């Protein structure tokens, strides 16, 4: 959402309750083919701002142990590939 971020990129947050959010919660899946194939990497591109959902390994403030900072980056890079994982967590 339109909040100041401590990092030089777009702040990413979840908004709303019970499935109700706003247009700033809309992301598009970008994959190499027509469909998102199992075990393939995809990117998530914000529908309004065109930033890519990214993880660089940086941590700010006091994050939950083992958690990474997720933010929006203006350009595609190796930091914004995502892959579906199976399992129980």
N, CA, C and O atoms as a GROMACS GRO file, in nm:
protein
  356
    1UNK      N    1   0.083  -0.118   0.000
    1UNK     CA    2   0.000   0.000   0.000
    1UNK      C    3   0.088   0.125   0.000
    1UNK      O    4   0.210   0.116   0.008
    2UNK      N    5   0.029   0.237  -0.009
    2UNK     CA    6   0.104   0.362  -0.025
    2UNK      C    7   0.161   0.409   0.108
    2UNK      O    8   0.123   0.515   0.158
    3UNK      N    9   0.251   0.332   0.164
    3UNK     CA   10   0.317   0.364   0.290
    3UNK      C   11   0.465   0.382   0.265
    3UNK      O   12   0.520   0.322   0.173
    4UNK      N   13   0.530   0.465   0.346
    4UNK     CA   14   0.675   0.480   0.335
    4UNK      C   15   0.742   0.350   0.378
    4UNK      O   16   0.699   0.286   0.474
    5UNK      N   17   0.845   0.313   0.307
    5UNK     CA   18   0.917   0.190   0.336
    5UNK      C   19   1.060   0.223   0.375
    5UNK      O   20   1.118   0.318   0.323
    6UNK      N   21   1.119   0.146   0.468
    6UNK     CA   22   1.259   0.170   0.506
    6UNK      C   23   1.357   0.125   0.398
    6UNK      O   24   1.477   0.150   0.410
    7UNK      N   25   1.309   0.058   0.296
    7UNK     CA   26   1.395   0.012   0.188
    7UNK      C   27   1.358   0.087   0.060
    7UNK      O   28   1.245   0.134   0.046
    8UNK      N   29   1.452   0.099  -0.034
    8UNK     CA   30   1.426   0.177  -0.155
    8UNK      C   31   1.340   0.101  -0.257
    8UNK      O   32   1.380   0.084  -0.372
    9UNK      N   33   1.224   0.056  -0.215
    9UNK     CA   34   1.133  -0.017  -0.302
    9UNK      C   35   0.992  -0.002  -0.246
    9UNK      O   36   0.971   0.071  -0.150
   10UNK      N   37   0.897  -0.070  -0.306
   10UNK     CA   38   0.758  -0.055  -0.265
   10UNK      C   39   0.726  -0.144  -0.146
   10UNK      O   40   0.761  -0.261  -0.143
   11UNK      N   41   0.658  -0.086  -0.048
   11UNK     CA   42   0.608  -0.162   0.066
   11UNK      C   43   0.500  -0.258   0.018
   11UNK      O   44   0.417  -0.222  -0.066
   12UNK      N   45   0.500  -0.380   0.070
   12UNK     CA   46   0.398  -0.480   0.037
   12UNK      C   47   0.329  -0.520   0.166
   12UNK      O   48   0.395  -0.555   0.263
   13UNK      N   49   0.196  -0.514   0.166
   13UNK     CA   50   0.122  -0.551   0.286
   13UNK      C   51  -0.009  -0.618   0.248
   13UNK      O   52  -0.055  -0.607   0.134
   14UNK      N   53  -0.067  -0.686   0.344
   14UNK     CA   54  -0.199  -0.745   0.326
   14UNK      C   55  -0.300  -0.649   0.387
   14UNK      O   56  -0.270  -0.580   0.485
   15UNK      N   57  -0.419  -0.643   0.330
   15UNK     CA   58  -0.516  -0.545   0.374
   15UNK      C   59  -0.654  -0.609   0.379
   15UNK      O   60  -0.686  -0.695   0.296
   16UNK      N   61  -0.735  -0.570   0.475
   16UNK     CA   62  -0.874  -0.614   0.482
   16UNK      C   63  -0.893  -0.738   0.567
   16UNK      O   64  -0.798  -0.794   0.622
   17UNK      N   65  -1.018  -0.778   0.575
   17UNK     CA   66  -1.055  -0.896   0.653
   17UNK      C   67  -1.158  -0.978   0.578
   17UNK      O   68  -1.236  -0.923   0.499
   18UNK      N   69  -1.158  -1.109   0.601
   18UNK     CA   70  -1.255  -1.200   0.540
   18UNK      C   71  -1.260  -1.189   0.388
   18UNK      O   72  -1.367  -1.191   0.328
   19UNK      N   73  -1.143  -1.176   0.325
   19UNK     CA   74  -1.135  -1.171   0.179
   19UNK      C   75  -1.167  -1.036   0.118
   19UNK      O   76  -1.171  -1.023  -0.004
   20UNK      N   77  -1.191  -0.935   0.200
   20UNK     CA   78  -1.222  -0.802   0.150
   20UNK      C   79  -1.097  -0.715   0.156
   20UNK      O   80  -1.042  -0.691   0.264
   21UNK      N   81  -1.051  -0.669   0.042
   21UNK     CA   82  -0.935  -0.582   0.036
   21UNK      C   83  -0.963  -0.465  -0.056
   21UNK      O   84  -1.076  -0.415  -0.060
   22UNK      N   85  -0.864  -0.422  -0.130
   22UNK     CA   86  -0.884  -0.316  -0.228
   22UNK      C   87  -0.796  -0.342  -0.351
   22UNK      O   88  -0.729  -0.445  -0.358
   23UNK      N   89  -0.796  -0.251  -0.446
   23UNK     CA   90  -0.722  -0.271  -0.571
   23UNK      C   91  -0.572  -0.286  -0.550
   23UNK      O   92  -0.502  -0.338  -0.637
   24UNK      N   93  -0.520  -0.239  -0.437
   24UNK     CA   94  -0.376  -0.252  -0.411
   24UNK      C   95  -0.336  -0.394  -0.370
   24UNK      O   96  -0.218  -0.421  -0.350
   25UNK      N   97  -0.434  -0.484  -0.358
   25UNK     CA   98  -0.407  -0.624  -0.326
   25UNK      C   99  -0.402  -0.711  -0.452
   25UNK      O  100  -0.386  -0.833  -0.441
   26UNK      N  101  -0.414  -0.653  -0.570
   26UNK     CA  102  -0.424  -0.730  -0.694
   26UNK      C  103  -0.287  -0.756  -0.758
   26UNK      O  104  -0.214  -0.662  -0.788
   27UNK      N  105  -0.254  -0.884  -0.777
   27UNK     CA  106  -0.128  -0.926  -0.838
   27UNK      C  107  -0.159  -1.016  -0.956
   27UNK      O  108  -0.259  -1.088  -0.956
   28UNK      N  109  -0.072  -1.013  -1.058
   28UNK     CA  110  -0.085  -1.096  -1.177
   28UNK      C  111   0.028  -1.198  -1.178
   28UNK      O  112   0.143  -1.164  -1.150
   29UNK      N  113  -0.005  -1.324  -1.210
   29UNK     CA  114   0.097  -1.428  -1.222
   29UNK      C  115   0.160  -1.415  -1.360
   29UNK      O  116   0.090  -1.413  -1.462
   30UNK      N  117   0.294  -1.407  -1.365
   30UNK     CA  118   0.368  -1.398  -1.490
   30UNK      C  119   0.450  -1.526  -1.502
   30UNK      O  120   0.541  -1.551  -1.423
   31UNK      N  121   0.418  -1.607  -1.603
   31UNK     CA  122   0.491  -1.733  -1.621
   31UNK      C  123   0.548  -1.740  -1.762
   31UNK      O  124   0.512  -1.660  -1.848
   32UNK      N  125   0.635  -1.837  -1.786
   32UNK     CA  126   0.705  -1.844  -1.914
   32UNK      C  127   0.617  -1.898  -2.026
   32UNK      O  128   0.650  -1.878  -2.144
   33UNK      N  129   0.508  -1.965  -1.993
   33UNK     CA  130   0.419  -2.019  -2.096
   33UNK      C  131   0.276  -1.972  -2.075
   33UNK      O  132   0.252  -1.873  -2.006
   34UNK      N  133   0.184  -2.043  -2.134
   34UNK     CA  134   0.043  -2.010  -2.122
   34UNK      C  135  -0.009  -2.040  -1.982
   34UNK      O  136  -0.096  -1.969  -1.930
   35UNK      N  137   0.045  -2.146  -1.920
   35UNK     CA  138  -0.002  -2.191  -1.789
   35UNK      C  139   0.112  -2.195  -1.690
   35UNK      O  140   0.229  -2.205  -1.728
   36UNK      N  141   0.078  -2.187  -1.562
   36UNK     CA  142   0.175  -2.202  -1.454
   36UNK      C  143   0.193  -2.352  -1.434
   36UNK      O  144   0.108  -2.418  -1.374
   37UNK      N  145   0.304  -2.405  -1.483
   37UNK     CA  146   0.330  -2.548  -1.474
   37UNK      C  147   0.388  -2.585  -1.338
   37UNK      O  148   0.463  -2.508  -1.278
   38UNK      N  149   0.352  -2.702  -1.291
   38UNK     CA  150   0.406  -2.753  -1.165
   38UNK      C  151   0.558  -2.752  -1.172
   38UNK      O  152   0.616  -2.788  -1.274
   39UNK      N  153   0.622  -2.712  -1.065
   39UNK     CA  154   0.769  -2.706  -1.053
   39UNK      C  155   0.834  -2.595  -1.135
   39UNK      O  156   0.956  -2.586  -1.140
   40UNK      N  157   0.755  -2.510  -1.200
   40UNK     CA  158   0.815  -2.399  -1.274
   40UNK      C  159   0.814  -2.272  -1.190
   40UNK      O  160   0.733  -2.257  -1.098
   41UNK      N  161   0.904  -2.182  -1.223
   41UNK     CA  162   0.913  -2.055  -1.151
   41UNK      C  163   0.819  -1.953  -1.216
   41UNK      O  164   0.799  -1.953  -1.337
   42UNK      N  165   0.763  -1.867  -1.134
   42UNK     CA  166   0.676  -1.760  -1.181
   42UNK      C  167   0.715  -1.630  -1.111
   42UNK      O  168   0.791  -1.630  -1.014
   43UNK      N  169   0.662  -1.522  -1.162
   43UNK     CA  170   0.676  -1.392  -1.095
   43UNK      C  171   0.536  -1.341  -1.065
   43UNK      O  172   0.440  -1.378  -1.133
   44UNK      N  173   0.525  -1.256  -0.964
   44UNK     CA  174   0.400  -1.189  -0.932
   44UNK      C  175   0.421  -1.040  -0.957
   44UNK      O  176   0.507  -0.977  -0.896
   45UNK      N  177   0.340  -0.985  -1.047
   45UNK     CA  178   0.352  -0.845  -1.084
   45UNK      C  179   0.229  -0.769  -1.035
   45UNK      O  180   0.116  -0.810  -1.060
   46UNK      N  181   0.252  -0.659  -0.964
   46UNK     CA  182   0.142  -0.581  -0.909
   46UNK      C  183   0.061  -0.519  -1.022
   46UNK      O  184   0.117  -0.456  -1.112
   47UNK      N  185  -0.071  -0.536  -1.018
   47UNK     CA  186  -0.158  -0.491  -1.126
   47UNK      C  187  -0.160  -0.339  -1.144
   47UNK      O  188  -0.179  -0.291  -1.256
   48UNK      N  189  -0.141  -0.263  -1.038
   48UNK     CA  190  -0.148  -0.117  -1.047
   48UNK      C  191  -0.013  -0.048  -1.060
   48UNK      O  192   0.000   0.051  -1.132
   49UNK      N  193   0.088  -0.100  -0.991
   49UNK     CA  194   0.218  -0.032  -0.987
   49UNK      C  195   0.324  -0.097  -1.075
   49UNK      O  196   0.431  -0.038  -1.096
   50UNK      N  197   0.299  -0.217  -1.126
   50UNK     CA  198   0.391  -0.292  -1.212
   50UNK      C  199   0.521  -0.334  -1.143
   50UNK      O  200   0.618  -0.366  -1.211
   51UNK      N  201   0.526  -0.337  -1.009
   51UNK     CA  202   0.644  -0.388  -0.940
   51UNK      C  203   0.632  -0.539  -0.926
   51UNK      O  204   0.522  -0.594  -0.931
   52UNK      N  205   0.745  -0.605  -0.908
   52UNK     CA  206   0.749  -0.750  -0.891
   52UNK      C  207   0.768  -0.784  -0.743
   52UNK      O  208   0.850  -0.723  -0.675
   53UNK      N  209   0.691  -0.882  -0.694
   53UNK     CA  210   0.704  -0.928  -0.557
   53UNK      C  211   0.841  -0.993  -0.541
   53UNK      O  212   0.873  -1.087  -0.615
   54UNK      N  213   0.922  -0.946  -0.447
   54UNK     CA  214   1.063  -0.985  -0.439
   54UNK      C  215   1.108  -1.013  -0.297
   54UNK      O  216   1.051  -0.963  -0.200
   55UNK      N  217   1.213  -1.095  -0.287
   55UNK     CA  218   1.282  -1.121  -0.161
   55UNK      C  219   1.431  -1.110  -0.190
   55UNK      O  220   1.482  -1.178  -0.279
   56UNK      N  221   1.502  -1.026  -0.116
   56UNK     CA  222   1.645  -1.010  -0.138
   56UNK      C  223   1.730  -1.068  -0.026
   56UNK      O  224   1.852  -1.073  -0.038
   57UNK      N  225   1.666  -1.111   0.082
   57UNK     CA  226   1.740  -1.162   0.196
   57UNK      C  227   1.769  -1.056   0.300
   57UNK      O  228   1.824  -1.086   0.406
   58UNK      N  229   1.732  -0.932   0.272
   58UNK     CA  230   1.753  -0.823   0.368
   58UNK      C  231   1.647  -0.830   0.478
   58UNK      O  232   1.535  -0.874   0.454
   59UNK      N  233   1.685  -0.786   0.598
   59UNK     CA  234   1.591  -0.782   0.710
   59UNK      C  235   1.599  -0.645   0.775
   59UNK      O  236   1.707  -0.587   0.789
   60UNK      N  237   1.484  -0.593   0.815
   60UNK     CA  238   1.477  -0.460   0.875
   60UNK      C  239   1.397  -0.468   1.004
   60UNK      O  240   1.305  -0.549   1.017
   61UNK      N  241   1.432  -0.385   1.098
   61UNK     CA  242   1.359  -0.383   1.225
   61UNK      C  243   1.379  -0.512   1.302
   61UNK      O  244   1.491  -0.560   1.315
   62UNK      N  245   1.271  -0.566   1.352
   62UNK     CA  246   1.277  -0.689   1.430
   62UNK      C  247   1.186  -0.794   1.368
   62UNK      O  248   1.077  -0.819   1.420
   63UNK      N  249   1.228  -0.857   1.258
   63UNK     CA  250   1.142  -0.955   1.191
   63UNK      C  251   1.128  -1.082   1.273
   63UNK      O  252   1.207  -1.109   1.364
   64UNK      N  253   1.028  -1.159   1.241
   64UNK     CA  254   1.011  -1.291   1.303
   64UNK      C  255   1.130  -1.376   1.261
   64UNK      O  256   1.169  -1.374   1.144
   65UNK      N  257   1.187  -1.452   1.354
   65UNK     CA  258   1.304  -1.534   1.326
   65UNK      C  259   1.280  -1.624   1.203
   65UNK      O  260   1.178  -1.693   1.196
   66UNK      N  261   1.371  -1.621   1.108
   66UNK     CA  262   1.362  -1.702   0.988
   66UNK      C  263   1.283  -1.639   0.876
   66UNK      O  264   1.277  -1.695   0.767
   67UNK      N  265   1.222  -1.525   0.900
   67UNK     CA  266   1.142  -1.458   0.797
   67UNK      C  267   1.228  -1.358   0.720
   67UNK      O  268   1.320  -1.299   0.776
   68UNK      N  269   1.198  -1.340   0.593
   68UNK     CA  270   1.270  -1.247   0.508
   68UNK      C  271   1.180  -1.128   0.473
   68UNK      O  272   1.058  -1.138   0.481
   69UNK      N  273   1.242  -1.018   0.436
   69UNK     CA  274   1.169  -0.898   0.395
   69UNK      C  275   1.115  -0.919   0.253
   69UNK      O  276   1.192  -0.949   0.161
   70UNK      N  277   0.986  -0.903   0.235
   70UNK     CA  278   0.922  -0.913   0.104
   70UNK      C  279   0.881  -0.773   0.062
   70UNK      O  280   0.819  -0.700   0.140
   71UNK      N  281   0.914  -0.734  -0.061
   71UNK     CA  282   0.884  -0.599  -0.108
   71UNK      C  283   0.866  -0.600  -0.259
   71UNK      O  284   0.886  -0.703  -0.324
   72UNK      N  285   0.829  -0.487  -0.315
   72UNK     CA  286   0.812  -0.476  -0.458
   72UNK      C  287   0.934  -0.412  -0.523
   72UNK      O  288   0.983  -0.309  -0.476
   73UNK      N  289   0.984  -0.473  -0.631
   73UNK     CA  290   1.098  -0.419  -0.704
   73UNK      C  291   1.052  -0.376  -0.844
   73UNK      O  292   0.967  -0.441  -0.905
   74UNK      N  293   1.107  -0.267  -0.892
   74UNK     CA  294   1.064  -0.208  -1.019
   74UNK      C  295   1.099  -0.293  -1.141
   74UNK      O  296   1.031  -0.283  -1.243
   75UNK      N  297   1.200  -0.376  -1.132
   75UNK     CA  298   1.240  -0.455  -1.249
   75UNK      C  299   1.251  -0.603  -1.216
   75UNK      O  300   1.270  -0.641  -1.101
   76UNK      N  301   1.238  -0.684  -1.319
   76UNK     CA  302   1.250  -0.829  -1.302
   76UNK      C  303   1.395  -0.866  -1.275
   76UNK      O  304   1.486  -0.811  -1.336
   77UNK      N  305   1.416  -0.959  -1.182
   77UNK     CA  306   1.551  -1.007  -1.150
   77UNK      C  307   1.540  -1.147  -1.090
   77UNK      O  308   1.430  -1.201  -1.076
   78UNK      N  309   1.655  -1.205  -1.056
   78UNK     CA  310   1.654  -1.337  -0.993
   78UNK      C  311   1.591  -1.333  -0.854
   78UNK      O  312   1.557  -1.438  -0.799
   79UNK      N  313   1.576  -1.213  -0.795
   79UNK     CA  314   1.516  -1.199  -0.662
   79UNK      C  315   1.364  -1.209  -0.663
   79UNK      O  316   1.303  -1.214  -0.556
   80UNK      N  317   1.301  -1.211  -0.780
   80UNK     CA  318   1.156  -1.217  -0.781
   80UNK      C  319   1.099  -1.337  -0.856
   80UNK      O  320   0.991  -1.328  -0.916
   81UNK      N  321   1.171  -1.448  -0.854
   81UNK     CA  322   1.115  -1.575  -0.900
   81UNK      C  323   1.056  -1.648  -0.780
   81UNK      O  324   1.115  -1.649  -0.672
   82UNK      N  325   0.940  -1.708  -0.800
   82UNK     CA  326   0.873  -1.783  -0.695
   82UNK      C  327   0.839  -1.922  -0.749
   82UNK      O  328   0.816  -1.940  -0.868
   83UNK      N  329   0.836  -2.020  -0.658
   83UNK     CA  330   0.803  -2.157  -0.696
   83UNK      C  331   0.708  -2.214  -0.592
   83UNK      O  332   0.729  -2.197  -0.471
   84UNK      N  333   0.604  -2.281  -0.640
   84UNK     CA  334   0.509  -2.345  -0.548
   84UNK      C  335   0.576  -2.463  -0.478
   84UNK      O  336   0.651  -2.538  -0.541
   85UNK      N  337   0.549  -2.479  -0.351
   85UNK     CA  338   0.605  -2.588  -0.273
   85UNK      C  339   0.490  -2.667  -0.211
   85UNK      O  340   0.387  -2.609  -0.176
   86UNK      N  341   0.507  -2.794  -0.198
   86UNK     CA  342   0.406  -2.878  -0.136
   86UNK      C  343   0.451  -2.919   0.002
   86UNK      O  344   0.571  -2.925   0.031
   87UNK      N  345   0.356  -2.948   0.086
   87UNK     CA  346   0.391  -2.997   0.219
   87UNK      C  347   0.302  -2.940   0.325
   87UNK      O  348   0.214  -2.858   0.298
   88UNK      N  349   0.326  -2.982   0.446
   88UNK     CA  350   0.252  -2.933   0.560
   88UNK      C  351   0.344  -2.843   0.640
   88UNK      O  352   0.459  -2.880   0.668
   89UNK      N  353   0.295  -2.726   0.678
   89UNK     CA  354   0.378  -2.633   0.751
   89UNK      C  355   0.309  -2.593   0.880
   89UNK      O  356   0.362  -2.514   0.957
   0.00000   0.00000   0.00000
